[in-house]
Amino acid sequence: MMTEPERPSDFIRDVVAEDIRAAKYEKIVTRFPPEPNGYLHIGHAKSICLNFGIAREFVGICNIRMDDTNPAKEEAEYVESIMTDVRWLIEGWADNHLGGAPFYASDYFDKFYEYAVDLIRQGKAYVCDMTPEETDAYRRLGKASGFRDRSVEENLDLFARMKAGEFPDGARTLRAKIDVNAANVWLRDPVLYRIRHASHHRTGDKWCIYPMYDWAHTLSDYIEGITHSICTLEFEVHRSLYDWILDALELPEPRPHQYEFARLNLTYSVMSKRKLVQLVNEKLVNGWDDPRMLTISGLRRRGVTASVLRAFAYNIGITKYPSMTDMALLEHTMRDEFNRTATRRLAVLRPIKVVLTNYPEGKTEQLEAINNPEDANAGTRKIPFGRELYIERNDFMETPPPKYFRLKPGGEVRLKYAYIIKCDEVVKDGAGNVIERRCTVDLDSKSGGPTAGRKVKGTIHWVSAADAIDAEVRLYDRLFSVPEPDSGGDFKSFINSGSLEVVNAKCELALAGARPEERYQFERLGYFALDPDSTGEKQIWNRTITLRDTWAKEAKKS
Ligand code: ATP
Ligand code: MG
C-alpha cells in the first residue's frame, strides 16, 4: 500500500542528519525558490515536498522565496498562485514549518549591490565593456577580457555609474575575476551584473542593473540563513561558483551548501513552464488550472488531493540520476488513496432507459447500499428504486458478441444493490434505434430474498429515473497521447484529442448533498470530484481518474 512514509531516506536527508549529528547548524533551514513566471507544476511539488519534508522531519523551517531578479517577466498573479498552491500542498502537514512566506530576492537588491562593491574593493570583480556575444566567445575560448586588469578605483567608479544609469543596456557588465581558463566554464569570470533599463514589478525604476542568477541566489541563501540549498541537477556545474562567492566575500560561517537531485520527468506530459504557458496562451487548454494540466492548480481542480501528491513525491524518491517516471505511478497513487477514502455512489454517464414491466407504477422502494467497503465507519445509505431506470449505454447490446454478460435481449443481469432483471423486448423509434428496454424483474432476488443467491454473470449500475439528478460530467484523460511528447517534433501535435469529453449524466439522489472536499467513486466508472464551476442548480463533476489503467492495455496492444 502506498501510504505516506513518515520519513523517507535519501542522500540529501543523510547529509542533513549528519550535519545535525555534527551540530553544524543551530536549525535546519531549507527554501523553495520559484521564479514567478508561471504556475507551479508537479515537478515543483516534488521540490516543495523535499524542502518542506526536510524542514518537517528535522524540526527546521522552509522559506518560500520569489526568485524575482528578472525585471520584465514576473507577474503578481503568479506570486499569488504560487502561494496558494504551496499552502494547499503543505496544509496540515508542514505548514507550521513555513518560514518566510514569501521572501523576495528583489528585497535584497541593496545588499547584493553592497556585496558587489565589496568584491570590487577586494580586486575580485571588474567592469567589462565587451558585448554579451564577445563575453560568451571569450569565455568559450578561455581568453581574458582586455578590461580584466582595470584598477579597483576605476571599477568602483564604473560600477557606480552603471547603477546611476549612465550606460545603455548591454554596454557593460560586472564580472567576477576568477580564472579565465578554469575547467568548469562557469568559473571563467562569470557575469554578476548586467544593465537592463526595465521596470521591476516590485522595485519599479529604482534599478537599471540586475544581478545574475548565481550572484542573487547564493547571496539570498546566505542572507536568509539557509543551511541546505537544494536544487535540480542542471545546477551542479554552478556549485563551484556558489562556493566561490561565499569564499570570496569571506562570509562568516554558518554558510549554506548546495545539493542537487534529479528533477521529475513524467511520461505523457510536458513539464517546463515555457511549454505550459504555450498551452495556456494558445488556448489548447482552458487556463493554467485546466484539470488536464499537471500544474498543482490543475491537479487540485481535477480532484487530486495534496496527500496524493505528497505520497507520490515520497514514493518516487530523491536520486542523483535523471530518469523518466511513468504516469501510471501517479495514477496508481490516486487510485490507491481514493480506493480507501472515496464515498461510493451510483451514476450513469451515458444514460439509456430500462422499464420494468412487472414493477408497480408509482412505487418507490429504498434499497440499502454500502458507502465504502474499505471503511467500516462509512456506513450505508438508501437508494431509491422504481419502475423506470437508467443504465449505462454500453451495458446493453441488442446483438452482442459471445461472452457479453451485461444486458441483452433474453439475457439476465444483476442491478447492483438491487434485483436481477431480464430483458424481454426492445422498443424502437422510427429510425430503428432502441429507445427503451422492457424488462421483468425477479422480485425475490434482492438481498435477503428467496432467490437472492441466484447467480448471474453480470452486475451493472443504475439510477432510478424518477429520482435521478442531472449533472454535467467532464471526463478527463491524459493530455498527451504519446509517452514522450517532448522528445522531438512539436509537442503540441501530440495532444490527445480524447483528453476531454463532456457528458450529461444521471446521478443517484444522495449526490445532491455532495461536498467539494469529498472524493467519490462512481461505481464501475472511476473517481470523481465536484468542479468549482458547480452551482446550486447544476453540479459539474470532474473525473479525476478511471478505476483501471486503460493505457497499460493500449500500450501492450501496440
Ligand atoms: P521550469 O523548467 O519548469 O520552468 P524552473 O526550474 O525554471 O522550472 P523555478 O521556478 O525556477 O522553475 O523552480 C523552482 C524550484 O523548483 C527550483 O528549485 C527547481 O529546481 C524546482 N523544480 C523545477 N522543476 C522541477 C522538476 N521537474 N522536478 C523537481 N524540481 C523542480
Ligand atoms: Mg527557472
PDB file of N, CA, C and O in Angstrom, residues 263 285 293 528:
ATOM      1  N   ARG A 263      15.518  16.108 -11.380  1.00  0.00           N
ATOM      2  CA  ARG A 263      14.177  16.671 -11.484  1.00  0.00           C
ATOM      3  C   ARG A 263      13.193  15.589 -11.888  1.00  0.00           C
ATOM      4  O   ARG A 263      13.568  14.548 -12.430  1.00  0.00           O
ATOM      5  N   VAL A 285      -5.607  24.461 -23.857  1.00  0.00           N
ATOM      6  CA  VAL A 285      -6.259  24.017 -22.618  1.00  0.00           C
ATOM      7  C   VAL A 285      -7.027  25.231 -22.089  1.00  0.00           C
ATOM      8  O   VAL A 285      -6.840  26.343 -22.568  1.00  0.00           O
ATOM      9  N   MET A 293      -3.960  19.720 -17.026  1.00  0.00           N
ATOM     10  CA  MET A 293      -2.610  20.261 -16.840  1.00  0.00           C
ATOM     11  C   MET A 293      -2.006  19.644 -15.586  1.00  0.00           C
ATOM     12  O   MET A 293      -2.682  19.469 -14.577  1.00  0.00           O
ATOM     13  N   PHE A 528     -14.331  10.684  -8.840  1.00  0.00           N
ATOM     14  CA  PHE A 528     -14.836  11.977  -9.298  1.00  0.00           C
ATOM     15  C   PHE A 528     -14.819  13.005  -8.168  1.00  0.00           C
ATOM     16  O   PHE A 528     -14.933  12.659  -7.001  1.00  0.00           O
TER      17      PHE A 528
END
